[in-house]
Coordinates of C-alpha atoms in Angstrom, one line a residue:
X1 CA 0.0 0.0 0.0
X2 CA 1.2 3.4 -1.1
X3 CA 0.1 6.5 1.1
X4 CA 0.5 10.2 0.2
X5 CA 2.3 13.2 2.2
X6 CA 2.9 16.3 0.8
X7 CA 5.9 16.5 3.5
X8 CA 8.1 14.9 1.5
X9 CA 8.1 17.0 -1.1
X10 CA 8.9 19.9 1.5
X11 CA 11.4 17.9 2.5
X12 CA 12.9 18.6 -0.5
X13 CA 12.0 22.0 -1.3
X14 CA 12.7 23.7 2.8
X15 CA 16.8 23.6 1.6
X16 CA 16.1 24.7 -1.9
X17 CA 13.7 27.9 -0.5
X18 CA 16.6 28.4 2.5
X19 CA 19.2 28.6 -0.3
X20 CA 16.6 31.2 -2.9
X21 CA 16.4 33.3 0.8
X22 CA 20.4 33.4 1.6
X23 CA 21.0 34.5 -2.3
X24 CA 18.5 37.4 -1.6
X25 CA 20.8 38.4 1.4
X26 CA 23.1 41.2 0.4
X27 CA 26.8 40.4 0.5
X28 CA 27.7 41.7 3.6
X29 CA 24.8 40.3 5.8
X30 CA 27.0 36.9 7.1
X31 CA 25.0 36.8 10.3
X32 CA 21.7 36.7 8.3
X33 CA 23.0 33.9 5.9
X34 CA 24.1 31.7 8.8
X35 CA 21.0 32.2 10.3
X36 CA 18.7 31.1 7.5
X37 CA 20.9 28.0 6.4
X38 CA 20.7 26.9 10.1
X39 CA 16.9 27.9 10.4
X40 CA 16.5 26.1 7.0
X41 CA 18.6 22.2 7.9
X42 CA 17.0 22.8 11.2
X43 CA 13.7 23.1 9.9
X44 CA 14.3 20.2 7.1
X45 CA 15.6 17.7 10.3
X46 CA 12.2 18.2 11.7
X47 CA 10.2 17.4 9.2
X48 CA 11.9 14.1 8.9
X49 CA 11.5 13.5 12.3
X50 CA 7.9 13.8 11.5
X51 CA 8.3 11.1 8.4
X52 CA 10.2 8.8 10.3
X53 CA 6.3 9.1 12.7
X54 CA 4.2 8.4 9.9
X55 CA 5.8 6.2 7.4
X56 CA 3.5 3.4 6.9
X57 CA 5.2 0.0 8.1
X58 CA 4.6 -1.4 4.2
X59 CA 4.5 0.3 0.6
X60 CA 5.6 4.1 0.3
X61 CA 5.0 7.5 1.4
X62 CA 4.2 9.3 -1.6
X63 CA 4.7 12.9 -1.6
X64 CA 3.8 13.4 -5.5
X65 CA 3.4 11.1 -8.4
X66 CA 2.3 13.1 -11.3
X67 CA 3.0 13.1 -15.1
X68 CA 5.8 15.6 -16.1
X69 CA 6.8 14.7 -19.8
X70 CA 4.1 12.0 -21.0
X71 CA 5.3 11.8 -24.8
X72 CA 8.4 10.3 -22.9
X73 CA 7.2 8.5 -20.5
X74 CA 8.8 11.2 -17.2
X75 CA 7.1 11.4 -14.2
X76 CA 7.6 13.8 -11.2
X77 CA 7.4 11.0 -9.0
X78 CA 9.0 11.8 -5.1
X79 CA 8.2 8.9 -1.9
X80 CA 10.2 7.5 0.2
X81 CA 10.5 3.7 1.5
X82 CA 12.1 3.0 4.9
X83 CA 15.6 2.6 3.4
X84 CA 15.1 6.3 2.1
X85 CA 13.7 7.2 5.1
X86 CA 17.1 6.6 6.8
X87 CA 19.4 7.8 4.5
X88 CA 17.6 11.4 4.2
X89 CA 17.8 11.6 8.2
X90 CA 21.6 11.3 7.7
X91 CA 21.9 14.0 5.0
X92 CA 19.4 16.4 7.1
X93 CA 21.5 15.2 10.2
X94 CA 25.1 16.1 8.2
X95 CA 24.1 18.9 7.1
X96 CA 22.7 20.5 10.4
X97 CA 26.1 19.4 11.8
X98 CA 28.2 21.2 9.0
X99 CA 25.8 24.6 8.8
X100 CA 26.5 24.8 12.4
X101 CA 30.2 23.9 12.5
X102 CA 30.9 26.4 9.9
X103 CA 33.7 29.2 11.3
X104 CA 32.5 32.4 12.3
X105 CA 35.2 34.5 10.4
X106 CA 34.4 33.1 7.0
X107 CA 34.5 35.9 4.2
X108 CA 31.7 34.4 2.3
X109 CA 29.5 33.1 4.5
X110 CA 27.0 33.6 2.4
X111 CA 28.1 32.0 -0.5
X112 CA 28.8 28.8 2.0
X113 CA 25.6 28.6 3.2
X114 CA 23.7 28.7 -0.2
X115 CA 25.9 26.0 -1.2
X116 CA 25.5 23.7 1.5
X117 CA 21.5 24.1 1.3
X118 CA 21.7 23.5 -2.5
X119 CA 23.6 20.2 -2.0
X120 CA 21.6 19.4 1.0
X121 CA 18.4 19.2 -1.5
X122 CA 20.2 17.5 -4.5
X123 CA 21.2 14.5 -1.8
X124 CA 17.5 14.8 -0.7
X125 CA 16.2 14.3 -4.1
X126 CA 18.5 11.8 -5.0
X127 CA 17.2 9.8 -1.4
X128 CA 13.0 10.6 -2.6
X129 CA 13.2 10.0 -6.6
X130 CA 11.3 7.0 -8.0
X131 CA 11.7 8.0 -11.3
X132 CA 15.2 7.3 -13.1
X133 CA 15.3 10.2 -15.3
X134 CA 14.5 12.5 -12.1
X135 CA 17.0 10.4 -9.6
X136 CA 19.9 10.5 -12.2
X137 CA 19.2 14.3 -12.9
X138 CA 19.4 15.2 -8.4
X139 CA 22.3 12.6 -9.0
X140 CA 24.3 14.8 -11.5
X141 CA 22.9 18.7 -10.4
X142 CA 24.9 17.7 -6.6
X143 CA 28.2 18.0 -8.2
X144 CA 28.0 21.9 -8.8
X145 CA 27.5 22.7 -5.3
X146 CA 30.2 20.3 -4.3
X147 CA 32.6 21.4 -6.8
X148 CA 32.2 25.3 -5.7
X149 CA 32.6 24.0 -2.4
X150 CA 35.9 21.9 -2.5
X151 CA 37.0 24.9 -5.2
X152 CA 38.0 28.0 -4.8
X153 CA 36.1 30.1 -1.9
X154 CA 37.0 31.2 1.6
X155 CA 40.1 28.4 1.8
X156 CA 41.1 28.5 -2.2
X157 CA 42.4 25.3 -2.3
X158 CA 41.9 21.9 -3.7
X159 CA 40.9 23.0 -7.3
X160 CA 42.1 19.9 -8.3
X161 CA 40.4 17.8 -6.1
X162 CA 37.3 19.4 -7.4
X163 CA 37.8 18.7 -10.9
X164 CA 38.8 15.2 -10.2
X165 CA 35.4 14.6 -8.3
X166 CA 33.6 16.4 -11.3
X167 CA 35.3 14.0 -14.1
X168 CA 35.3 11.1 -12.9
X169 CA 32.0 11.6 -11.5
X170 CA 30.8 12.6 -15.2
X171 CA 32.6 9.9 -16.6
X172 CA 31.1 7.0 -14.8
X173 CA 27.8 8.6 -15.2
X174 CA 28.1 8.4 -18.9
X175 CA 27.5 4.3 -18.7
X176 CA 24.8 5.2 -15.9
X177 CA 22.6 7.2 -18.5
X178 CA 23.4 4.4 -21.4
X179 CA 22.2 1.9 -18.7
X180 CA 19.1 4.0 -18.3
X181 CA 18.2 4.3 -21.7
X182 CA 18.8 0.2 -22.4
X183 CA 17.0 -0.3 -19.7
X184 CA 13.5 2.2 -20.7
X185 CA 14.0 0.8 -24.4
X186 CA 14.0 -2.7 -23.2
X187 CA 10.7 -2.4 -20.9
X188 CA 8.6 -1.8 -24.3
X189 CA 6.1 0.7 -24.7
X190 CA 5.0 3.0 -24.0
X191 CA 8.3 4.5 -22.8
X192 CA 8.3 5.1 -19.1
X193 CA 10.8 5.8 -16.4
X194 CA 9.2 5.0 -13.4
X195 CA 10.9 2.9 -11.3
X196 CA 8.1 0.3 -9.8
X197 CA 6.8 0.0 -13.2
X198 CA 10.5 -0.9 -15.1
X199 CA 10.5 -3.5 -12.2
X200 CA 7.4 -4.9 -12.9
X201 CA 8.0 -5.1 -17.1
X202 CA 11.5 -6.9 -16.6
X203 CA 10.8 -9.0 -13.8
X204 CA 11.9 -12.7 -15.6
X205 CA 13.8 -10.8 -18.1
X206 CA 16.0 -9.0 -15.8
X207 CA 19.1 -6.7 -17.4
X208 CA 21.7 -9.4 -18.3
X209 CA 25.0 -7.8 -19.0
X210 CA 23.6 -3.9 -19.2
X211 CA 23.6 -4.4 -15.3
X212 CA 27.1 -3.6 -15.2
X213 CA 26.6 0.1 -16.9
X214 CA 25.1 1.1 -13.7
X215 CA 27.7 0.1 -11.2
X216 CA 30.6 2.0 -12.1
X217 CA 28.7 5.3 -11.1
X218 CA 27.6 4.2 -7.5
X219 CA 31.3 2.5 -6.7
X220 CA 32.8 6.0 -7.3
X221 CA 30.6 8.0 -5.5
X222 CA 31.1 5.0 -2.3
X223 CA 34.7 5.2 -3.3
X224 CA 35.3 1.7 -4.0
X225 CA 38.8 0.5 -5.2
X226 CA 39.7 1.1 -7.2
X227 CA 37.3 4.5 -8.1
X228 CA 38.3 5.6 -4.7
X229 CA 41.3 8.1 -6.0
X230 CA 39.4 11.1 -5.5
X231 CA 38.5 11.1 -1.8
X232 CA 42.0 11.4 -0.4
X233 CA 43.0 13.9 -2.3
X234 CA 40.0 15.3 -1.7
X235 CA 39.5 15.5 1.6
X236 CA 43.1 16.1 2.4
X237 CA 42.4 19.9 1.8
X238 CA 38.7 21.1 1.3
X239 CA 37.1 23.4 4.1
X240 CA 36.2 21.4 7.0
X241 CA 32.3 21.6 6.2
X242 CA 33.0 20.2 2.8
X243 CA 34.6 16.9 4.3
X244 CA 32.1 16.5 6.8
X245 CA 29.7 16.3 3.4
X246 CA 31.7 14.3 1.4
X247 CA 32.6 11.5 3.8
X248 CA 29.0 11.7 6.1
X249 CA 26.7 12.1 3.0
X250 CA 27.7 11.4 -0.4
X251 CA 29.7 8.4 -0.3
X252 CA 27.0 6.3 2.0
X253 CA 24.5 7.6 -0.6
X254 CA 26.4 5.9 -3.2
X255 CA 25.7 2.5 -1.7
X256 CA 21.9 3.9 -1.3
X257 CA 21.8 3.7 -5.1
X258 CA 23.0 1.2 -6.1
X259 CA 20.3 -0.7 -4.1
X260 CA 17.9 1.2 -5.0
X261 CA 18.1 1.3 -8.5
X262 CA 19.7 -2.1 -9.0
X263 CA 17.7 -4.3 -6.6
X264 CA 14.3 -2.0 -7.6
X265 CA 14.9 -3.0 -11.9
X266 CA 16.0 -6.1 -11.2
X267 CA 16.6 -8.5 -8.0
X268 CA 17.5 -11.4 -9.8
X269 CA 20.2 -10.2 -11.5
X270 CA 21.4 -7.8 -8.6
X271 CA 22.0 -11.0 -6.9
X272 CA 24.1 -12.4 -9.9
X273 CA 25.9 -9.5 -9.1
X274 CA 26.4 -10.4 -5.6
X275 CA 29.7 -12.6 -5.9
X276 CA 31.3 -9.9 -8.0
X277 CA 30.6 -6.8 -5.5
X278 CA 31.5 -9.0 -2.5
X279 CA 34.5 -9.7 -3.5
X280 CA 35.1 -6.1 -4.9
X281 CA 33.9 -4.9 -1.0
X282 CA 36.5 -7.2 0.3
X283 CA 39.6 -6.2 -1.8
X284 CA 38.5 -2.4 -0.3
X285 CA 38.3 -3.4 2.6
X286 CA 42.0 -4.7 2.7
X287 CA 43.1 -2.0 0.7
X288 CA 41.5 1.0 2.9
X289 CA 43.1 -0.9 6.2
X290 CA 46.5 -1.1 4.3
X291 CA 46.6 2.4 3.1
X292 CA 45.4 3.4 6.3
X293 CA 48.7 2.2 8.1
X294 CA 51.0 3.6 6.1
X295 CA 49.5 7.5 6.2
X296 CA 51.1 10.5 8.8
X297 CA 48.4 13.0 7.3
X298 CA 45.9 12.7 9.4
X299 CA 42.9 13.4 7.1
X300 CA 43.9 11.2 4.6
X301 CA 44.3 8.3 7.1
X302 CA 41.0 8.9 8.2
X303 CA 40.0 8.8 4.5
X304 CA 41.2 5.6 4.2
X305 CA 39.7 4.4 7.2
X306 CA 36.4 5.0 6.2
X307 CA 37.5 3.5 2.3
X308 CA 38.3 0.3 4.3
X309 CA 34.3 0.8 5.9
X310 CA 32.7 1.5 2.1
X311 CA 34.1 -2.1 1.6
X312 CA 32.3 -3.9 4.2
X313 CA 29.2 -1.9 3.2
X314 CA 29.5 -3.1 -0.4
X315 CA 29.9 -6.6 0.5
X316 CA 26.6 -6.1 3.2
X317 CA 24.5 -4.9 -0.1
X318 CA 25.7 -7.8 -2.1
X319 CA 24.2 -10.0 0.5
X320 CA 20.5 -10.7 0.3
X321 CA 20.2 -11.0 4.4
X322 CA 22.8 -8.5 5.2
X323 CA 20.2 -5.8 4.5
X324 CA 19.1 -5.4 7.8
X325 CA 22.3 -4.6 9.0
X326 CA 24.0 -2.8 6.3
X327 CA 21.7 0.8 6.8
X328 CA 23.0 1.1 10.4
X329 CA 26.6 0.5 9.1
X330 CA 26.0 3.2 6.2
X331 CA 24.1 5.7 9.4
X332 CA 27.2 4.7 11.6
X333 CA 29.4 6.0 8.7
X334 CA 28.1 8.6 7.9
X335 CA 27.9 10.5 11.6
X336 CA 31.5 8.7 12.6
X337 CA 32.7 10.5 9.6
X338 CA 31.0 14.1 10.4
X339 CA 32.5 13.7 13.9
X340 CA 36.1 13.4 13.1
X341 CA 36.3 15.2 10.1
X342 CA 34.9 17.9 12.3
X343 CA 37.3 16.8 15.1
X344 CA 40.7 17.2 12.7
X345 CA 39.6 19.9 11.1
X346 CA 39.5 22.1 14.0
X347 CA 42.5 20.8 15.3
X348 CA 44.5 20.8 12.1
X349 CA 43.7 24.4 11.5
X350 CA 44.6 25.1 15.3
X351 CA 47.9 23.2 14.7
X352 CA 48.3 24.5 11.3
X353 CA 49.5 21.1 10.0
X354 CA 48.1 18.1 9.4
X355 CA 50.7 15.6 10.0
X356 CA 50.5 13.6 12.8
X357 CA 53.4 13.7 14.2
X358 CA 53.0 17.6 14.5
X359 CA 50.4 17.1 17.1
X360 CA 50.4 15.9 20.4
X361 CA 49.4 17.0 24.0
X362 CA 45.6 17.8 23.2
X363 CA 44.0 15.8 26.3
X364 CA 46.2 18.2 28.7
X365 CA 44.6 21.4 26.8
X366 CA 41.2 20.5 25.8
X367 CA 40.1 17.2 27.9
X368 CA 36.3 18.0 26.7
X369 CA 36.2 18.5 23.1
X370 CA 39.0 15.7 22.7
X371 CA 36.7 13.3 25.0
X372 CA 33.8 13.9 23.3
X373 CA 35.8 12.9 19.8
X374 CA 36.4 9.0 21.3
X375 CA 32.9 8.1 20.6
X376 CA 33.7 8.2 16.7
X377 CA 36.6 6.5 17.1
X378 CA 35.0 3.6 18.9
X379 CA 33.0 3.7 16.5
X380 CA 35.0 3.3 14.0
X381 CA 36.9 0.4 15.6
X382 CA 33.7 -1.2 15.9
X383 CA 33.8 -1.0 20.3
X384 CA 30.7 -2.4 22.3
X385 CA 27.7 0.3 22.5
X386 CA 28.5 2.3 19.9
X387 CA 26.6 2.6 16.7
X388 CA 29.5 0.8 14.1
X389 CA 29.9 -2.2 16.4
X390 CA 26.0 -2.9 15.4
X391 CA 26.7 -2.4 11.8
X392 CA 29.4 -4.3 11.5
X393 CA 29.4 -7.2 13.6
X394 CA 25.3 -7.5 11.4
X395 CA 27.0 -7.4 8.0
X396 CA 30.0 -9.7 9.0
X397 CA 27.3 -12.0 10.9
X398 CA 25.1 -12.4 7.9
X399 CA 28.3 -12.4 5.3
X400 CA 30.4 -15.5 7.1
X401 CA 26.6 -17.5 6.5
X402 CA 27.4 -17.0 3.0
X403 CA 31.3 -16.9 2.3
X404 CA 33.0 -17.6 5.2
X405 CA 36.5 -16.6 4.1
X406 CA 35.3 -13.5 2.8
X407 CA 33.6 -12.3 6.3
X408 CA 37.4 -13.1 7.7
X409 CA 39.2 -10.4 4.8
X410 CA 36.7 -8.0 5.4
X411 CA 36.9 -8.4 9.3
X412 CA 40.5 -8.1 8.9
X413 CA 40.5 -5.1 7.0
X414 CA 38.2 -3.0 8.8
X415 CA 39.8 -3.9 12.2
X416 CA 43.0 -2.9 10.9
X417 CA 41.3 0.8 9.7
X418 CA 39.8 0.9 13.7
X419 CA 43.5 0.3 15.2
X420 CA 45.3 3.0 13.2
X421 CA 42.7 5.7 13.7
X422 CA 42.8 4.3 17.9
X423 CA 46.6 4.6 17.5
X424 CA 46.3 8.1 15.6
X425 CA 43.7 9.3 18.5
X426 CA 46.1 8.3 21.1
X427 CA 49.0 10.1 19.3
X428 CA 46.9 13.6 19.4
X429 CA 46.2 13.0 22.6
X430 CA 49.2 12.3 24.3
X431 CA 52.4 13.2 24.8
X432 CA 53.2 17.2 26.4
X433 CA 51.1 20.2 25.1
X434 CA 53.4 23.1 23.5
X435 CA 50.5 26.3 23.7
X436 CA 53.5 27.8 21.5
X437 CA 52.4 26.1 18.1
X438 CA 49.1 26.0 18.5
X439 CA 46.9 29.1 17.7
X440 CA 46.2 31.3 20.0
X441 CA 42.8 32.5 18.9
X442 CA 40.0 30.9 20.7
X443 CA 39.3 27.2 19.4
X444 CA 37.0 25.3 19.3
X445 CA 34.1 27.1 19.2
X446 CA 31.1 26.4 21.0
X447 CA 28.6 25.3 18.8
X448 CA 31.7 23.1 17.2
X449 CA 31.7 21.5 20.5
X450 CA 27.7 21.2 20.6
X451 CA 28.0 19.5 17.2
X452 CA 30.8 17.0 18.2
X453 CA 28.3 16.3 21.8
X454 CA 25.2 15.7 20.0
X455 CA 27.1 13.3 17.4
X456 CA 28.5 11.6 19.7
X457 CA 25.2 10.9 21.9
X458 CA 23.3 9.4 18.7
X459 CA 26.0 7.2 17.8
X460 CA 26.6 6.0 21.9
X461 CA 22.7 6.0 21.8
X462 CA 22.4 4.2 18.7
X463 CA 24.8 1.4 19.6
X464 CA 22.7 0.7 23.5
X465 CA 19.5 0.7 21.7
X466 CA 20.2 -0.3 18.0
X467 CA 16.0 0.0 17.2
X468 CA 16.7 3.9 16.6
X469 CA 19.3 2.9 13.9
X470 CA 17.1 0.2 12.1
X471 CA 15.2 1.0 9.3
X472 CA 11.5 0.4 9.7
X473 CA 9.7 -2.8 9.0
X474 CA 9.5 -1.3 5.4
X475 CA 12.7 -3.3 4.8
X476 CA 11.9 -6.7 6.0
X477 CA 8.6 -6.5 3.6
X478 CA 10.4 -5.0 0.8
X479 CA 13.4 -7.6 0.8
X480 CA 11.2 -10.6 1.6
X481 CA 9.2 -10.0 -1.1
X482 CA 12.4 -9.0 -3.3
X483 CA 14.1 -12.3 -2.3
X484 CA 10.9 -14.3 -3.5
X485 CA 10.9 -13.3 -6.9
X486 CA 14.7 -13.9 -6.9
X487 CA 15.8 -16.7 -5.2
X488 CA 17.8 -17.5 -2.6
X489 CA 21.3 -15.3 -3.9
X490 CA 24.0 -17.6 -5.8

């Protein structure tokens, strides 16, 4: 059953007004702009809050389903299942975070703001669209705000970065829109690019090899090996907001679409597929872990940390069962990486380097703020009660039923990720405190410390009651019913 809410398609259009609003602020007004992007993600977190209420426990919340281009078959078609659900409370909780994390003294605060309320709706779009054409079009129109964002502005650095993110973001979505148009041509007439419907014309004919077109797109945007390149680099330098977006929003969205649009066409093929991406997931798991060890910047180890994590969360969507455990893993992800990107880049820019071994001495100076940054890192080393030991000990649970020796190179990867960021959090923390090379302007701010507390409450939170992590009971339906017109997975 299908039931209608015109919330969700506010959902969408609260960060697209909040960014029309900030443009309309003059240029000097930076207290203004701050004020409506945080009054805007604000505003957007509640309304999820009030989906997450009223989602029906089968079928979707519609908020519009309506004919946009009928001599081709495009609909404006916007809803969200449980799976959805989840993912749009990360990018509305990410978001939130980042808008309020962003420094005071920024030049072009302004020009931040709009930006990060124009990606926040792409992501959102990308999390309610139903209908390929509209989902590939929020997929593509989120690079511009993240280009201008890693680009030049306030920080003017990591132009390159950018322009890696753009082209090979462009380039893998070349095969995506072939993939799409085999797909719409091979569902018959009349052309349509609704999603349910292209499900229900090629169930028992499935996509054969033309699944492959669609992959390459959502393995770069999770940064799988080997289309990871760009997040290292990318991270490495980008203002500290722009990281916490990267890492926190786009890369678990990545895995969001490739089960969405590959498990919605065709099950039976996405779990042909399965062998193929877990194997894939466990090779990035390895590699992340690897990479991770041999890293003294401390962004990019961190980058790699969370590569190692995208690996274990490609090898839980490969597996039919996993699915119940794989969305807290992506959620766990996604926060764990908002809090210590948030937690480096204040202290990087207060150190002035990002080398490890430049640091040292933090828990003598700021006991608080570098507490409150160990619930990430548990988190990330997969500890008891927090929010990533749930994700991963599900996915690894459910993936040793199904290739044992797999679940033990994943395991061994992503533990490996969890010790060097431990042993990189220990480094910061210890050793004597030199006030001389730190900066001596007043750091971090409040709200940045409000942001790290509140993070780290929902993923210590999440991990003693994992039932506020778990997607609805949207996901058992959907699956089990999924599963039985595909089989049991090869």
């Amino acid at each position: 059953m299908a039931e209608h809410d015109l919330t969700v398609i506010m959902l969408v259009a609260v960060p697209v007004l909040g960014a029309l609003f900030t443009s309309l602020c003059p240029a000097q007004s930076r207290r203004a702009a701050r004020l409506i992007g945080l009054l805007s993600s604000l505003t957007t977190l509640g309304i999820w809050v009030y989906l997450r209420l009223v989602l029906p426990p089968r079928g979707l919340l519609i908020g519009i389903h309506a004919t946009w281009v009928e001599s081709l078959g495009v609909s404006c078609f916007l809803a969200l299942d449980a799976p959805g659900l989840l993912l749009a409370g990360l990018v509305a909780v990410v978001v939130t975070a980042a808008m309020a994390a962003t420094r005071r003294q920024d030049e072009d605060a302004r020009r931040s703001v709009l930006l990060l309320l124009l990606a926040e709706g792409g992501m959102l779009g990308v999390v309610t669209a139903w209908d390929l054409l509209l989902f590939v079009i929020f997929w593509e129109v989120t690079l511009v705000p993240f280009f201008f964002l890693m680009g030049p502005g306030p920080e003017r650095r990591n132009v390159s970065a950018a322009t890696r993110l753009l082209v090979t973001s462009v380039s893998s979505s070349v095969l995506l829109w072939v993939g799409i148009m085999v797909v719409v041509v091979q569902a018959g007439r009349p052309f349509t690019f609704d999603l349910q419907v292209l499900g229900q014309r090629l169930a028992g004919t499935g996509l054969a090899g033309w699944a492959w077109l669609f992959v390459p797109a959502f393995l770069m945007r999770l940064a799988v090996v080997p289309l990871h390149t760009w997040l290292p680099v990318a991270v490495a330098g980008v203002p500290t907001s722009a990281a916490m977006l990267l890492v926190g929003a786009v890369v678990p969205l990545g895995g969001y679409g490739l089960w969405h649009v590959l498990h919605g066409l065709s099950p039976m093929h996405y779990f042909e597929l399965a062998p193929w991406l877990t194997w894939l997931g466990v090779i990035t798991a390895l590699a992340g872990g690897m990479a991770a060890l041999v890293q003294r910047d401390l962004k990019r180890l961190l980058a790699y940390a969370f590569i190692s994590q995208s690996g274990l969360i490609l090898c839980g969507l490969a597996t039919a069962t996993a699915h119940s455990a794989v969305w807290p893993l992506l959620l766990s992800m996604g926060l764990t990486a908002s809090g210590l990107f948030l937690f480096s880049g204040v202290i990087c820019a207060a150190r002035g380097s990002q080398r490890i071994l430049d640091m040292g001495g933090l828990w003598r100076s700021h006991p608080f703020f570098s507490g409150l940054a160990f619930a990430a890192v548990a988190s990330v080393a997969a500890i008891p009660g927090t929010l990533g030991f749930v994700g991963v000990v599900g996915v690894l649970q459910e993936l040793s039923g199904k290739v044992l020796l797999a679940a033990c190179l994943a395991a061994a990867g992503v533990v490996m990720a969890g010790m060097v960021v431990l042993w990189a959090y220990r480094f910061v923390l210890g050793g004597s405190h030199i006030p001389a090379v730190w900066s001596h302007q007043r750091w971090p701010l409040r709200r940045q410390v409000v942001v790290l507390f509140v993070l780290a409450v929902l993923l210590l939170a999440s991990g003693v009651m994992p039932g506020l992590a778990a997607a609805p009971a949207a996901v058992s339906a959907r699956v089990a019913t999924l599963v039985g017109q595909a089989g049991a997975p090869r």
